[in-house]
Every structure is written in C-alpha cells, then in structure tokens.
PDB file of C-alpha atoms in Angstrom:
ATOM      1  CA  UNK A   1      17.137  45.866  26.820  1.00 56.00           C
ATOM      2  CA  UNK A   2      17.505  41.913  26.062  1.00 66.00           C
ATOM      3  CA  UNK A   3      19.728  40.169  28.458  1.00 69.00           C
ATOM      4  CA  UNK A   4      19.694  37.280  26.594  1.00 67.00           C
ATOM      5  CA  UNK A   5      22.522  36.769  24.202  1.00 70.00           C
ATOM      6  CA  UNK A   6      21.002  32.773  22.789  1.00 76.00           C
ATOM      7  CA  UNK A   7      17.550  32.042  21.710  1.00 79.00           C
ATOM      8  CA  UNK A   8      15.984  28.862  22.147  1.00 80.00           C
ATOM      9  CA  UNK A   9      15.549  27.878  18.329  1.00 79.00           C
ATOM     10  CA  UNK A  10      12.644  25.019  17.704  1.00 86.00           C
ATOM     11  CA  UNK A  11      12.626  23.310  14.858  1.00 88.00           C
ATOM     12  CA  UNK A  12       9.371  22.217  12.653  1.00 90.00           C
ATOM     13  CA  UNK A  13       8.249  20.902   9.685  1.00 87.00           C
ATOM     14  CA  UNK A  14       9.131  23.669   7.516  1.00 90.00           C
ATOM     15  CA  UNK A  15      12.698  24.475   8.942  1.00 90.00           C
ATOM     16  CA  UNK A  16      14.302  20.535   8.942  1.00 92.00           C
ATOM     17  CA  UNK A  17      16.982  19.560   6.742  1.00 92.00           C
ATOM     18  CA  UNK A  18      16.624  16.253   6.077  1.00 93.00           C
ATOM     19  CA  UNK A  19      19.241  14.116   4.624  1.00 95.00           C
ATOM     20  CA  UNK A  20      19.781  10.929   2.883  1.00 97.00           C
ATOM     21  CA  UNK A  21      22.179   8.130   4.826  1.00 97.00           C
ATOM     22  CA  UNK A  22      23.153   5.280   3.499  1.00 97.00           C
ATOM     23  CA  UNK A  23      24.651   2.641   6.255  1.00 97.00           C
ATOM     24  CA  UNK A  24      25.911  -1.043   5.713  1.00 96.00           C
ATOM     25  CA  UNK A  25      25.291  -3.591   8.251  1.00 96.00           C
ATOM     26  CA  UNK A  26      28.080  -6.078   7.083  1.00 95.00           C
ATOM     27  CA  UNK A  27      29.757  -7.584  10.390  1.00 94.00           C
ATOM     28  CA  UNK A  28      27.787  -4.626  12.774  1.00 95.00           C
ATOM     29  CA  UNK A  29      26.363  -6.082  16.251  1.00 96.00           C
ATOM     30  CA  UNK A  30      22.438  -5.848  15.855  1.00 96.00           C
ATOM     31  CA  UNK A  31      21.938  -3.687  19.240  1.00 96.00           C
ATOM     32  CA  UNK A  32      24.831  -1.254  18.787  1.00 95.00           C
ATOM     33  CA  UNK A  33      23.690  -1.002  14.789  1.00 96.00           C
ATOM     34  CA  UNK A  34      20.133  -0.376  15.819  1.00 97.00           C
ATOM     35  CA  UNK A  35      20.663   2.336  18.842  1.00 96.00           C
ATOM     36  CA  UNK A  36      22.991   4.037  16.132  1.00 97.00           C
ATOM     37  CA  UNK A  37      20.358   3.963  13.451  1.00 97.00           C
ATOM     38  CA  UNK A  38      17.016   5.218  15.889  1.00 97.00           C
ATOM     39  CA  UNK A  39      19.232   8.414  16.915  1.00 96.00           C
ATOM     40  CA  UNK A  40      19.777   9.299  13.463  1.00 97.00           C
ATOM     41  CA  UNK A  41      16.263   8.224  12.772  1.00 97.00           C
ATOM     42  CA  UNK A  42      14.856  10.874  15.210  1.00 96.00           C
ATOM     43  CA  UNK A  43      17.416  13.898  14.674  1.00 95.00           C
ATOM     44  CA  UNK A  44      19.418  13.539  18.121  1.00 95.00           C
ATOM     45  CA  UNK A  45      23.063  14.362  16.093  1.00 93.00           C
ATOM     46  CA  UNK A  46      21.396  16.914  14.687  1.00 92.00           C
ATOM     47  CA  UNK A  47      22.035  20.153  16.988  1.00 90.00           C
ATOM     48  CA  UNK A  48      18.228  21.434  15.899  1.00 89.00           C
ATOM     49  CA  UNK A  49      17.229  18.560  17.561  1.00 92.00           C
ATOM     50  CA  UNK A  50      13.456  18.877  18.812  1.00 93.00           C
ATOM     51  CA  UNK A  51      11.453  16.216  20.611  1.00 94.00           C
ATOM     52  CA  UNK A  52       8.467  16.601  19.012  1.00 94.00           C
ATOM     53  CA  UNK A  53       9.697  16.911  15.436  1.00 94.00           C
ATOM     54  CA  UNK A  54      10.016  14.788  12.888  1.00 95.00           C
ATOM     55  CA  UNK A  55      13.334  16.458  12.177  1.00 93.00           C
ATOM     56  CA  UNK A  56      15.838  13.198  11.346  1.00 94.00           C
ATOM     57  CA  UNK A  57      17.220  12.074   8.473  1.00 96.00           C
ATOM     58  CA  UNK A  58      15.911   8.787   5.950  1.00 97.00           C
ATOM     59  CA  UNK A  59      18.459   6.044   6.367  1.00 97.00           C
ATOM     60  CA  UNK A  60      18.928   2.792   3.966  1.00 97.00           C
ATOM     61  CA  UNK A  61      20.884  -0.100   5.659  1.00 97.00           C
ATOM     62  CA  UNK A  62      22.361  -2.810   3.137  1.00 97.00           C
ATOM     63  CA  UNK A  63      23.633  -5.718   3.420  1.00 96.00           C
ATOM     64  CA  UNK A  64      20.848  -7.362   6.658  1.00 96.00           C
ATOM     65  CA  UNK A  65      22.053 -10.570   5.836  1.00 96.00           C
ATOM     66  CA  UNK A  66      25.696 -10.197   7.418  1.00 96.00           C
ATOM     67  CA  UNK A  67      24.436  -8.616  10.957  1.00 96.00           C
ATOM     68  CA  UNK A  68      26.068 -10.087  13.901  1.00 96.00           C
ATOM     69  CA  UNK A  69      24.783 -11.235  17.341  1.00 96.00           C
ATOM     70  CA  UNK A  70      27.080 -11.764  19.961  1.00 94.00           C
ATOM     71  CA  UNK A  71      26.519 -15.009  22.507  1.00 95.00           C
ATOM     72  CA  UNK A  72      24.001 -17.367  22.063  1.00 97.00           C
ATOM     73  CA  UNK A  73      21.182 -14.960  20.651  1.00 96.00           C
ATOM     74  CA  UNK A  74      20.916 -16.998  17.676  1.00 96.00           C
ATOM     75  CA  UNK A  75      19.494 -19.713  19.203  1.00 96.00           C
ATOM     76  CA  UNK A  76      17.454 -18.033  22.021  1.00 97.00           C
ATOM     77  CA  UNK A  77      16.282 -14.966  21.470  1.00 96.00           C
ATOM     78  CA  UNK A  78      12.881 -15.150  20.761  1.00 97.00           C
ATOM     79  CA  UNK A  79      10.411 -13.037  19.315  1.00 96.00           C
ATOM     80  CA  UNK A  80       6.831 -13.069  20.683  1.00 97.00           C
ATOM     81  CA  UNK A  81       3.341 -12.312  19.555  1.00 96.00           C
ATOM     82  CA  UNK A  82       0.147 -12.986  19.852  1.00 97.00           C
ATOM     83  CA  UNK A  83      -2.432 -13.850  17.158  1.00 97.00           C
ATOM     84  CA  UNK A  84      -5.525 -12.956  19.023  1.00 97.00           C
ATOM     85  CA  UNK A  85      -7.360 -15.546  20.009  1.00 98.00           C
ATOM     86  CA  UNK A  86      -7.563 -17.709  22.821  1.00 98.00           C
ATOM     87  CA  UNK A  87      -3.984 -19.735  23.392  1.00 97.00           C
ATOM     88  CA  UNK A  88      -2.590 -17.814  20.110  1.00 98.00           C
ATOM     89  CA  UNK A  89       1.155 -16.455  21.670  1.00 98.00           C
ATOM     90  CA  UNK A  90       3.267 -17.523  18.936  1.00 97.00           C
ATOM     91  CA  UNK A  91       7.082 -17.154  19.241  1.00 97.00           C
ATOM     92  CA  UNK A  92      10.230 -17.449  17.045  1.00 96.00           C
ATOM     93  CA  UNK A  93      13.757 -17.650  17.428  1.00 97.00           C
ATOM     94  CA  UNK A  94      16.452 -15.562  15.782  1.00 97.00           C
ATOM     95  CA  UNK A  95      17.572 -18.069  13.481  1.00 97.00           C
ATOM     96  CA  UNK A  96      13.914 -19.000  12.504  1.00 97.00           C
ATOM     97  CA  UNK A  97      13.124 -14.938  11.865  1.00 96.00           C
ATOM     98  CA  UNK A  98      16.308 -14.566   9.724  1.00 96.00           C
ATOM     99  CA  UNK A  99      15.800 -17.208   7.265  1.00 96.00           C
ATOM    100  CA  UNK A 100      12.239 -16.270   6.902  1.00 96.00           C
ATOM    101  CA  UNK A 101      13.685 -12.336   6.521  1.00 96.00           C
ATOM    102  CA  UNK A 102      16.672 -11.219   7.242  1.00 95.00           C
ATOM    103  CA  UNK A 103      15.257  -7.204   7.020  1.00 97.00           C
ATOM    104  CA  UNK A 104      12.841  -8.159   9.716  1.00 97.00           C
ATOM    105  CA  UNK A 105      15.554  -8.420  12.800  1.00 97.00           C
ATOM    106  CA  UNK A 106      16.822  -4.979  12.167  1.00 97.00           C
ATOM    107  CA  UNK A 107      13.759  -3.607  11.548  1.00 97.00           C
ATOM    108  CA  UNK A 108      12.336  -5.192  15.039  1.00 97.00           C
ATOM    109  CA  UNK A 109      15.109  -3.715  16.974  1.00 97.00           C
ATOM    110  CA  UNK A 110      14.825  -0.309  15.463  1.00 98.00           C
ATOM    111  CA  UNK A 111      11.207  -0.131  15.764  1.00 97.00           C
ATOM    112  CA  UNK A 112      11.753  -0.650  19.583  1.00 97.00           C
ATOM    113  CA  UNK A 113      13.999   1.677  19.984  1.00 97.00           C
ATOM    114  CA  UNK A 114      11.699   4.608  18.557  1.00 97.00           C
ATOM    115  CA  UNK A 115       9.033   6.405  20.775  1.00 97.00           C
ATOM    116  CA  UNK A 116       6.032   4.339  20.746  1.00 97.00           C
ATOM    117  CA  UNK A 117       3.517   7.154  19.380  1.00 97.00           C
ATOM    118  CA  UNK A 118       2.365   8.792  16.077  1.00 97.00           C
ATOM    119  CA  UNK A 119       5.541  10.580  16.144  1.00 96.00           C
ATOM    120  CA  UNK A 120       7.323   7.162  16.366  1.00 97.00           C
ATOM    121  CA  UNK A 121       5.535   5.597  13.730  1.00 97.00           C
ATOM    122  CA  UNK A 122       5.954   8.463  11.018  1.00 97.00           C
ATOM    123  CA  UNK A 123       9.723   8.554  11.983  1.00 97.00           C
ATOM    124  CA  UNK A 124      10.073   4.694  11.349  1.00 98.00           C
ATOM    125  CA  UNK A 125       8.814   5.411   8.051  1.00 97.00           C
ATOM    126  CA  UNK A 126      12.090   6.563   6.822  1.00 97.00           C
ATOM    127  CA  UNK A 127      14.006   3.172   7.415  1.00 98.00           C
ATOM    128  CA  UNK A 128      14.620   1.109   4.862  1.00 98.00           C
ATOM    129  CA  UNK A 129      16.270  -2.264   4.771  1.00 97.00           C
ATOM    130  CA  UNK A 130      17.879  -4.194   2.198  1.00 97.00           C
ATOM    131  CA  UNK A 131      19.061  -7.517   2.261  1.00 96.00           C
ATOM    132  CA  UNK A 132      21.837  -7.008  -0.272  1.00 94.00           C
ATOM    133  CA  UNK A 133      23.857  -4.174  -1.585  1.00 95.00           C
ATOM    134  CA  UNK A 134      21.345  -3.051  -3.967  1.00 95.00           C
ATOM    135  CA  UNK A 135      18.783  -0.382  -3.119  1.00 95.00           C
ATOM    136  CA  UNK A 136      15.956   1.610  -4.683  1.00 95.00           C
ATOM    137  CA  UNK A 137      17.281   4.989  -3.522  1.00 95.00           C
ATOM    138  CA  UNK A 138      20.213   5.898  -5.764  1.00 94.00           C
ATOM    139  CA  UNK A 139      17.649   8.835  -6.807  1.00 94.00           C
ATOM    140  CA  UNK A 140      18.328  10.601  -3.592  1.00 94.00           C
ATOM    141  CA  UNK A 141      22.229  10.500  -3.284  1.00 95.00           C
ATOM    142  CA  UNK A 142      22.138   8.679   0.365  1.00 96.00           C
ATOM    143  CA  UNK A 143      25.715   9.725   2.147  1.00 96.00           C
ATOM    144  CA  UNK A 144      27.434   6.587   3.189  1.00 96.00           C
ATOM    145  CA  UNK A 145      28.540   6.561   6.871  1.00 95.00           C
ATOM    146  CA  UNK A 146      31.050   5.020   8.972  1.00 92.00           C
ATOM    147  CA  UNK A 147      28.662   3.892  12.264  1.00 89.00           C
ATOM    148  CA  UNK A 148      32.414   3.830  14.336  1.00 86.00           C
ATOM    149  CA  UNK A 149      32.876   7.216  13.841  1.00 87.00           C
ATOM    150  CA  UNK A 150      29.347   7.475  15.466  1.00 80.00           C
ATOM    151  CA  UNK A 151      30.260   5.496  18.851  1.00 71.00           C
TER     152      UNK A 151
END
C-alpha cells in the first residue's frame, strides 16, 4: 500500500510552460526591478519550480531609460572591469554607463542576480531590454505585469 498521498513532481525540459512577460521599467527602483525580474527569469513563482531547470518564463522590459536609483548611486556607483593586461581595471559610473546604454544597467543587475553557471547563462538568455516602448516581440503576445502586485 502507498502511504504517500503527494508526489514530488520535477519539472524538465519537456514538461515547462513557458510564458511571455512583458514588464515596464518607467519610475521602478533598479534593485527591487531586477530581484523581481531574475525570479521570474528562473521559474521561482512558478509552483513547478525546479533548481536545475530552465523552467522560467522570457521577459521584455521597456522603457530602461526611466529606471530610478535611489541616493547618490548616480554619481557613485561604479562598475568595474578589467581589460586584461597589466594596470587595465577600468571603471565607470552610473551616469557614464547610462548615457553610453541605458539597457546595460538593468541588464548588469539582472545578470548578477542569476546563478553564475551554464544554467545561469542560458536563463539570462531570455531577457530582453528595450530602451523605449517599442519591442521586437509583439509575435509572442508577452502578458504585461504589474511588478507591485509581485512585492
């Protein structure tokens, strides 16, 4: 006789759902915005939710350009790498990153926030960010979201 009433159900490749979500960035904090957009990224709302799956959902963010970030970030966060050589660190500020890109700040702090292995790389493969309200993906329906109704 089975005792147990539940089964642990795993999901893989074949069994995800994924979805198409569509979330605008106009007046959002950049951290808050970010942490929202890496759990949906990697599946966590989902309740199939498996840690070694690529089971989240693609999400397009519009509108980079109006991201907010609180304090004096602006001027002193900085972004650091290195080039390679000898005496190559390189670093930029927030400011200096936005005008060159805005797309690159939210991309930055979502990229950090994934797991930093293959899994994390495929799974940052289904951001994309758009500086203004037009997108590429209108062929896939994304469902726009409310990130408030998230928190």
């Amino acid at each position: 006789m089975n005792t147990l009433s539940y089964k642990t159900v795993s999901a893989n490749s074949a069994t995800v759902n994924k979805e198409w979500v569509l979330v605008d960035a106009d007046g959002q904090t950049l951290g808050r915005l970010s942490s929202i957009v890496a759990k949906l990224i990697r599946g966590k709302y989902k309740p199939n939710f498996t840690p070694h799956v690529d089971c989240g959902d693609n999400v397009v963010i519009i509108n980079a350009e109006k991201i907010v970030l609180s304090g004096n970030k602006w001027k002193e966060k900085s972004y650091i790498r290195h080039t390679g050589y000898p005496g190559g660190q390189r670093s930029l500020t927030a400011t200096e990153m936005f005008e060159k890109d805005p797309t690159r700040l939210i991309e930055k702090a979502v990229k950090g926030m994934l797991p930093k292995n293959i899994l994390g790389a495929a799974l940052y493969r289904n951001l994309y960010v758009y500086a203004g309200t037009e997108h590429k993906h209108a062929g896939q329906a994304p469902k726009a979201i409310n990130l408030n109704d998230l928190l």
